[in-house]
Amino acid sequence: MSRLDVLDWRRRVGDLYAAVRASAAPADGHALWTAVRDELFATHPASPLPPAARAGFRGLPVAPYDPALRFEVPVLEAEPAVREAATGTDGTVRFERVGRVALPGVGDLDVWWLDQYGGGLFLPLKDPGPGYGGGRYVLDTVKGADLGGARDPREALVVDLNFAYAPSCAHDPAWACPLPPPGNAVDVPVHAGELATG
């Protein structure tokens, strides 16, 4: 895998999320998201799956779409905070808390800004449900994972837990991923999105 493979992966993911945002219905976007991710994982040189695991790959385990787990919520004010996550691949990654979202029936989640070159919104999730035990990502806009919302996210941000996905390190320990901090943990099991494989 080369750096240009990673660039192509990120472009494809960005295109995928653009198509999801343009879908006529969220469930249609979710079906597209599931199908394209399965294809990328199976065939792309920058797949998080180790090459040996790709031959027998039959698709990621993804829960059926649940419209009750899609929210359009404002980004509320939160006490500023800084978090630094050491990774083996990207060095120390710095995040700034820029707000929080309140998800009825689920809980509150901190919204972070990746404070590196270019920046991006980062919204991870950790719950006691059937997802990856280390936590999952819902939004990571620096890598294209953006579900949209109002032009001003303080008015409305789409947080659709059906699109929660395991970070690359869940598939291959060669990757190092920032995991959700305490402000992104909820007590409610979230039976949505990509589920644990083992």
Short mmCIF file of C-alpha atoms in Angstrom, two decimals:
data_model
loop_
_atom_site.label_atom_id
_atom_site.label_comp_id
_atom_site.label_asym_id
_atom_site.label_seq_id
_atom_site.Cartn_x
_atom_site.Cartn_y
_atom_site.Cartn_z
CA MET A 1 0.00 0.00 0.00
CA SER A 2 1.35 3.42 -0.97
CA ARG A 3 0.45 6.92 0.18
CA LEU A 4 -1.28 7.42 -3.16
CA ASP A 5 -3.44 4.38 -2.38
CA VAL A 6 -4.45 6.08 0.88
CA LEU A 7 -5.26 9.27 -1.05
CA ASP A 8 -7.46 7.28 -3.42
CA TRP A 9 -9.18 5.58 -0.45
CA ARG A 10 -9.94 8.95 1.13
CA ARG A 11 -11.30 10.32 -2.14
CA ARG A 12 -13.56 7.32 -2.53
CA VAL A 13 -14.79 7.65 1.05
CA GLY A 14 -15.44 11.37 0.48
CA ASP A 15 -17.39 10.54 -2.69
CA LEU A 16 -19.34 7.86 -0.82
CA TYR A 17 -20.43 10.25 1.93
CA ALA A 18 -21.40 12.86 -0.68
CA ALA A 19 -23.64 10.23 -2.29
CA VAL A 20 -25.07 9.32 1.12
CA ARG A 21 -25.94 12.97 1.79
CA ALA A 22 -27.60 13.20 -1.64
CA SER A 23 -29.67 10.02 -1.18
CA ALA A 24 -33.45 10.36 -1.31
CA ALA A 25 -33.84 8.66 2.08
CA PRO A 26 -31.38 7.93 4.90
CA ALA A 27 -32.02 4.18 4.61
CA ASP A 28 -31.08 4.34 0.91
CA GLY A 29 -27.86 6.13 1.82
CA HIS A 30 -27.15 3.50 4.45
CA ALA A 31 -27.60 0.66 1.94
CA LEU A 32 -25.18 2.41 -0.42
CA TRP A 33 -22.70 3.02 2.43
CA THR A 34 -22.78 -0.65 3.38
CA ALA A 35 -22.31 -1.91 -0.17
CA VAL A 36 -19.49 0.47 -1.13
CA ARG A 37 -17.61 -0.08 2.13
CA ASP A 38 -17.78 -3.85 1.60
CA GLU A 39 -16.33 -3.40 -1.90
CA LEU A 40 -13.56 -1.11 -0.65
CA PHE A 41 -12.65 -3.44 2.20
CA ALA A 42 -12.51 -6.43 -0.14
CA THR A 43 -10.61 -4.91 -3.06
CA HIS A 44 -8.85 -1.63 -2.29
CA PRO A 45 -5.06 -1.62 -1.67
CA ALA A 46 -5.57 0.70 1.34
CA SER A 47 -8.22 -1.52 2.93
CA PRO A 48 -7.89 -1.77 6.72
CA LEU A 49 -8.18 -5.54 6.31
CA PRO A 50 -4.84 -7.34 6.17
CA PRO A 51 -4.30 -8.84 2.69
CA ALA A 52 -4.67 -12.39 4.03
CA ALA A 53 -8.16 -11.59 5.35
CA ARG A 54 -9.47 -10.17 2.07
CA ALA A 55 -9.79 -13.44 0.14
CA GLY A 56 -12.45 -14.86 2.45
CA PHE A 57 -14.12 -11.53 3.22
CA ARG A 58 -17.91 -11.66 2.88
CA GLY A 59 -18.85 -8.20 4.11
CA LEU A 60 -18.80 -6.21 7.31
CA PRO A 61 -21.42 -7.05 9.92
CA VAL A 62 -23.80 -4.08 9.85
CA ALA A 63 -27.10 -3.76 11.71
CA PRO A 64 -30.30 -3.03 9.75
CA TYR A 65 -31.11 0.65 9.42
CA ASP A 66 -33.01 2.07 12.43
CA PRO A 67 -34.54 5.50 11.72
CA ALA A 68 -34.91 6.13 15.48
CA LEU A 69 -31.11 6.41 15.71
CA ARG A 70 -30.81 9.29 13.23
CA PHE A 71 -30.66 12.74 14.82
CA GLU A 72 -30.41 16.29 13.51
CA VAL A 73 -29.27 18.19 16.56
CA PRO A 74 -27.51 21.47 17.30
CA VAL A 75 -23.94 21.52 18.51
CA LEU A 76 -24.28 22.92 22.01
CA GLU A 77 -21.66 24.81 23.97
CA ALA A 78 -19.29 22.79 26.13
CA GLU A 79 -16.40 23.62 28.41
CA PRO A 80 -13.26 23.88 26.25
CA ALA A 81 -10.87 20.98 26.65
CA VAL A 82 -7.82 19.61 24.89
CA ARG A 83 -7.06 15.95 24.40
CA GLU A 84 -3.89 14.44 23.00
CA ALA A 85 -3.83 10.89 21.69
CA ALA A 86 -0.54 9.16 20.99
CA THR A 87 -0.64 6.93 17.92
CA GLY A 88 2.05 4.78 16.39
CA THR A 89 1.29 5.92 12.86
CA ASP A 90 0.39 9.62 13.15
CA GLY A 91 2.39 10.66 16.19
CA THR A 92 0.51 12.66 18.81
CA VAL A 93 -2.90 13.78 17.57
CA ARG A 94 -4.42 16.82 19.27
CA PHE A 95 -8.15 17.39 19.65
CA GLU A 96 -10.08 20.38 21.00
CA ARG A 97 -13.59 19.99 22.37
CA VAL A 98 -15.81 22.39 20.42
CA GLY A 99 -19.21 21.41 21.75
CA ARG A 100 -21.54 18.54 22.52
CA VAL A 101 -24.64 16.97 21.05
CA ALA A 102 -27.59 15.65 23.03
CA LEU A 103 -29.11 12.51 21.50
CA PRO A 104 -32.54 11.73 23.01
CA GLY A 105 -32.67 8.23 24.43
CA VAL A 106 -28.93 7.73 23.96
CA GLY A 107 -27.02 10.46 25.82
CA ASP A 108 -24.65 13.36 25.29
CA LEU A 109 -21.50 13.12 23.19
CA ASP A 110 -18.58 15.53 23.03
CA VAL A 111 -17.77 16.99 19.61
CA TRP A 112 -14.06 17.38 18.91
CA TRP A 113 -11.98 19.30 16.40
CA LEU A 114 -8.88 17.57 15.08
CA ASP A 115 -6.32 20.30 15.63
CA GLN A 116 -3.83 19.23 12.96
CA TYR A 117 -3.17 20.62 9.51
CA GLY A 118 -6.51 21.20 7.79
CA GLY A 119 -8.52 20.12 10.83
CA GLY A 120 -11.82 18.30 10.94
CA LEU A 121 -14.77 17.39 13.11
CA PHE A 122 -14.47 14.15 15.07
CA LEU A 123 -17.35 12.41 16.84
CA PRO A 124 -16.55 8.99 18.33
CA LEU A 125 -18.89 6.76 20.32
CA LYS A 126 -18.37 4.11 22.97
CA ASP A 127 -21.33 2.08 24.16
CA PRO A 128 -21.91 -1.32 25.81
CA GLY A 129 -23.64 -2.70 22.73
CA PRO A 130 -22.46 -5.07 19.99
CA GLY A 131 -20.04 -2.64 18.33
CA TYR A 132 -16.25 -2.73 18.50
CA GLY A 133 -15.31 -2.70 22.20
CA GLY A 134 -12.77 0.09 21.83
CA GLY A 135 -15.42 2.39 20.39
CA ARG A 136 -16.60 3.46 16.97
CA TYR A 137 -16.55 6.62 14.87
CA VAL A 138 -19.70 8.37 13.69
CA LEU A 139 -18.09 11.44 12.08
CA ASP A 140 -14.49 12.04 11.02
CA THR A 141 -14.70 14.83 8.48
CA VAL A 142 -10.96 15.06 7.86
CA LYS A 143 -11.32 11.59 6.29
CA GLY A 144 -14.59 12.37 4.51
CA ALA A 145 -17.02 10.83 7.03
CA ASP A 146 -19.51 13.72 7.10
CA LEU A 147 -23.29 13.16 7.20
CA GLY A 148 -24.20 16.84 6.74
CA GLY A 149 -26.63 19.12 8.50
CA ALA A 150 -27.23 22.85 8.47
CA ARG A 151 -24.60 25.18 7.00
CA ASP A 152 -23.98 26.29 10.59
CA PRO A 153 -23.58 23.11 12.68
CA ARG A 154 -24.57 25.06 15.77
CA GLU A 155 -28.06 24.90 14.26
CA ALA A 156 -28.12 21.25 13.14
CA LEU A 157 -25.62 18.45 12.69
CA VAL A 158 -26.66 15.05 11.35
CA VAL A 159 -25.60 12.39 13.84
CA ASP A 160 -26.83 9.08 12.47
CA LEU A 161 -25.64 6.21 14.63
CA ASN A 162 -26.49 3.77 11.84
CA PHE A 163 -23.24 4.96 10.24
CA ALA A 164 -21.06 4.20 13.29
CA TYR A 165 -18.04 2.25 12.11
CA ALA A 166 -15.06 0.56 13.69
CA PRO A 167 -11.72 2.35 13.30
CA SER A 168 -9.00 0.75 11.22
CA CYS A 169 -7.23 -0.63 14.31
CA ALA A 170 -10.24 -2.91 14.93
CA HIS A 171 -9.39 -4.74 11.71
CA ASP A 172 -5.59 -4.64 11.82
CA PRO A 173 -3.43 -3.88 14.89
CA ALA A 174 -0.84 -2.29 12.58
CA TRP A 175 -3.09 0.80 12.66
CA ALA A 176 -3.29 3.03 15.72
CA CYS A 177 -6.53 4.92 16.26
CA PRO A 178 -7.67 7.53 18.78
CA LEU A 179 -10.38 5.91 20.89
CA PRO A 180 -13.39 7.68 22.45
CA PRO A 181 -12.70 9.61 25.66
CA PRO A 182 -15.09 9.45 28.65
CA GLY A 183 -17.28 12.27 27.27
CA ASN A 184 -18.10 10.06 24.29
CA ALA A 185 -19.23 7.03 26.27
CA VAL A 186 -22.92 6.30 26.79
CA ASP A 187 -24.63 3.71 28.97
CA VAL A 188 -27.22 2.74 26.35
CA PRO A 189 -26.34 -0.12 23.95
CA VAL A 190 -26.40 1.18 20.37
CA HIS A 191 -27.55 -1.66 18.11
CA ALA A 192 -26.65 0.15 14.90
CA GLY A 193 -23.84 0.59 12.45
CA GLU A 194 -20.88 -1.72 12.07
CA LEU A 195 -20.93 -4.48 14.67
CA ALA A 196 -18.12 -6.44 16.28
CA THR A 197 -16.64 -9.19 14.14
CA GLY A 198 -15.36 -11.43 16.90
#
